[in-house]
Coordinates of C-alpha atoms in Angstrom, one line a residue:
R99 CA -2.1 84.3 151.6
T100 CA -1.7 88.1 151.8
R101 CA -2.0 87.9 155.6
G102 CA 0.8 85.4 155.7
V103 CA 3.0 87.6 153.6
I104 CA 2.2 90.6 156.0
V105 CA 3.1 88.4 159.1
T106 CA 6.4 87.3 157.5
M107 CA 7.3 90.8 156.6
S108 CA 6.4 92.1 160.2
E109 CA 8.5 89.3 161.7
E110 CA 11.4 90.2 159.4
A111 CA 11.1 93.8 160.5
V112 CA 11.1 92.8 164.2
I113 CA 14.1 90.7 163.7
R114 CA 16.0 93.5 162.0
K115 CA 15.1 96.0 164.7
R116 CA 16.2 93.6 167.4
L117 CA 19.4 92.9 165.6
A118 CA 20.0 96.7 165.4
V119 CA 19.3 97.0 169.2
E120 CA 21.0 93.9 170.5
G121 CA 23.9 93.6 168.1
D122 CA 25.3 90.3 166.9
S123 CA 26.2 88.9 170.3
G124 CA 23.1 90.1 172.2
Q125 CA 25.3 92.0 174.8
D126 CA 23.6 95.4 174.0
D127 CA 20.4 94.2 175.6
R128 CA 22.3 93.4 178.8
R129 CA 24.2 96.7 178.7
L130 CA 20.8 98.6 178.4
T131 CA 19.4 96.6 181.3
G132 CA 22.5 97.3 183.4
L133 CA 22.4 101.0 182.4
L134 CA 18.7 101.2 183.5
K135 CA 19.5 99.6 186.8
T136 CA 22.5 101.8 187.4
F137 CA 20.4 104.9 186.5
L138 CA 17.6 103.8 188.9
K139 CA 20.0 103.2 191.7
W140 CA 21.8 106.5 191.0
C141 CA 18.4 108.3 191.2
A142 CA 17.4 106.6 194.4
A143 CA 20.7 106.9 196.1
E144 CA 21.2 109.6 198.8
N145 CA 24.1 111.1 200.5
L146 CA 26.5 110.3 197.6
S147 CA 29.7 112.3 197.3
Q148 CA 30.4 114.4 194.3
E149 CA 33.1 112.0 193.3
E150 CA 30.7 109.1 193.5
N151 CA 28.1 110.9 191.5
E152 CA 30.7 111.8 188.8
A153 CA 31.9 108.2 188.6
T154 CA 28.5 106.8 188.2
F155 CA 27.6 109.4 185.6
Q156 CA 30.7 108.7 183.6
K157 CA 30.1 105.0 183.9
M158 CA 26.5 105.5 182.6
L159 CA 27.8 107.7 179.7
F160 CA 30.4 105.1 178.8
T161 CA 27.8 102.3 178.7
L162 CA 25.5 104.6 176.7
E163 CA 28.2 105.3 174.2
Q164 CA 28.9 101.6 173.8
V165 CA 25.3 100.9 173.2
E166 CA 25.1 103.9 170.7
F167 CA 28.2 102.6 169.0
A168 CA 26.8 99.0 168.8
F169 CA 23.4 100.4 167.6
T170 CA 25.1 102.4 164.8
R171 CA 27.2 99.5 163.9
S172 CA 24.2 97.2 163.8
E173 CA 22.4 99.8 161.7
L174 CA 25.2 99.8 159.3
V175 CA 25.2 96.1 159.1
V176 CA 21.6 95.9 158.5
A177 CA 21.9 98.6 155.8
M178 CA 24.7 96.8 154.2
N179 CA 22.7 93.5 154.3
H180 CA 19.8 95.3 152.8
D181 CA 22.0 96.7 150.0
E182 CA 23.5 93.1 149.5
E183 CA 20.0 91.8 149.3
L184 CA 18.9 94.4 146.8
R185 CA 22.1 93.6 144.8
Y186 CA 21.4 89.9 144.9
E187 CA 17.9 90.4 143.9
S188 CA 19.1 92.6 141.0
L189 CA 21.6 90.0 140.0
V190 CA 18.9 87.2 140.2
T191 CA 16.6 89.3 138.0
Q192 CA 19.4 89.9 135.5
V193 CA 20.3 86.2 135.6
K194 CA 16.7 85.3 134.9
E195 CA 16.4 87.8 132.0
E196 CA 19.7 86.5 130.6
I197 CA 18.3 82.9 130.9
E198 CA 15.1 84.0 129.1
V199 CA 17.2 85.7 126.3
I200 CA 19.3 82.5 126.0
Q201 CA 16.1 80.3 125.9
L202 CA 14.8 82.5 123.1
Q203 CA 18.1 82.3 121.3
I204 CA 18.1 78.5 121.7
K205 CA 14.5 78.4 120.4
A206 CA 15.4 80.6 117.4
L207 CA 18.5 78.4 116.7
R208 CA 16.3 75.2 116.9
D209 CA 13.8 76.9 114.5
D210 CA 16.7 77.8 112.1
L211 CA 18.0 74.2 112.4
T212 CA 14.5 72.8 111.5
N213 CA 14.2 75.2 108.6
A214 CA 17.7 74.3 107.4
R215 CA 16.7 70.6 107.6
E216 CA 13.7 71.3 105.6
V217 CA 15.6 73.3 103.0
R218 CA 18.2 70.6 102.8
Q219 CA 15.5 67.9 102.3
H220 CA 13.8 70.0 99.6
R221 CA 17.1 70.6 97.9
Q222 CA 17.9 66.9 97.9
E223 CA 14.4 66.2 96.5
Y224 CA 14.9 68.9 93.9
D225 CA 18.3 67.6 93.0
A226 CA 16.9 64.1 92.6
M227 CA 14.1 65.4 90.4
A228 CA 16.4 67.5 88.3
T229 CA 18.6 64.3 87.8
I230 CA 15.5 62.4 86.6
I231 CA 14.4 65.2 84.4
Q232 CA 17.9 65.5 82.9
K233 CA 17.8 61.8 82.0
H234 CA 14.6 62.3 79.9
P235 CA 14.2 64.7 77.0
A236 CA 12.3 67.8 77.4
R237 CA 8.6 68.0 76.6
E238 CA 9.0 70.1 73.5
L239 CA 11.7 67.7 72.3
T240 CA 9.5 64.7 73.0
K241 CA 6.6 66.4 71.3
K242 CA 8.8 67.1 68.2
N243 CA 10.0 63.5 68.2
I244 CA 6.5 62.2 68.3
E245 CA 5.4 64.5 65.5
S246 CA 8.4 63.3 63.5
L247 CA 7.6 59.6 64.1
Q248 CA 4.0 60.3 63.2
N249 CA 5.0 61.9 59.9
K250 CA 7.4 59.1 59.2
L251 CA 4.6 56.6 60.1
Q252 CA 2.3 58.4 57.6
D253 CA 4.9 58.3 54.9
L254 CA 5.5 54.6 55.5
T255 CA 1.7 54.0 55.4
R256 CA 1.4 56.0 52.2
R257 CA 4.4 54.2 50.7
L258 CA 3.0 50.9 51.7
T259 CA -0.4 51.8 50.0
E260 CA 1.4 52.7 46.9
L261 CA 3.5 49.6 46.9
A262 CA 0.2 47.5 47.5
E263 CA -1.4 49.3 44.6
Q264 CA 1.7 48.7 42.4
L265 CA 1.8 45.0 43.4
S266 CA -2.0 44.6 42.6
L267 CA -1.3 46.4 39.2
R268 CA 1.6 44.0 38.5
R269 CA -0.4 41.0 39.4
N270 CA -3.3 42.1 37.2
Q271 CA -0.7 42.8 34.4
G272 CA 0.9 39.4 35.0
H273 CA -2.4 37.7 34.9
L274 CA -3.3 39.3 31.7
L275 CA 0.1 38.5 30.3
V276 CA -0.4 34.8 31.3
L277 CA -3.9 34.8 29.7
A278 CA -2.4 36.4 26.5
I279 CA 0.4 33.8 26.4
Q280 CA -2.1 31.0 27.0
Q281 CA -4.3 32.3 24.2
L282 CA -1.3 32.6 21.9
M283 CA -0.3 29.1 22.7
D284 CA -3.8 27.8 22.1
N285 CA -4.0 29.6 18.9
S286 CA -0.6 28.3 17.8
D287 CA -1.6 24.7 18.7
K288 CA -4.9 25.1 16.8
Q289 CA -3.0 26.5 13.7
S290 CA -0.5 23.5 13.9
G291 CA -3.4 21.1 14.0
D292 CA -5.1 22.6 11.0
N293 CA -1.9 22.5 9.1
D294 CA -1.4 18.8 9.8
T295 CA -5.0 17.9 8.7
S296 CA -4.7 19.7 5.4
T297 CA -1.3 18.3 4.3
P298 CA -1.1 14.5 3.8
M299 CA 1.8 12.7 5.0
D300 CA 4.1 10.8 2.5
I301 CA 4.3 7.1 3.3

């Protein structure tokens, strides 16, 4: 994998150098080839006049200036493209960082929303429980009510026992009274019988 990256970077460097030499249209390569041919002919030529030498020399200088201008322009274009590439890479990195920050913010907001829902659910449960508790008396009040009812129950039980005892006493007294009345009646009847036997009746 590393070798593939090295090959790719080498190819990119070759392409950049070639663009810097040839230019956008590829005419600089032909200019250099023509300049080389003209230079070789000029070196091999004999019996050239001063004017022909000067003209050929000026032509080669003009071609060389064109190539140098194109080369400088291509270098500027490559440098500008490199700067643009760096700027785009920086923008991409910045955008990625902003995306990560936004994703973290979204996650935090989701967590806050989940917590808010849980708090709301707990609050609703608490309100429902508080409503139920309010409908029923407090524990201390219930305990006091139970104690009060127990005391009343004890009082009623004691009162019932007293009434039962009084009723039993009244019954016994009534029974004794009935016995006394019956005895008096028996004695009265006996005395009346004795009186009737001792006193003869007039006929």
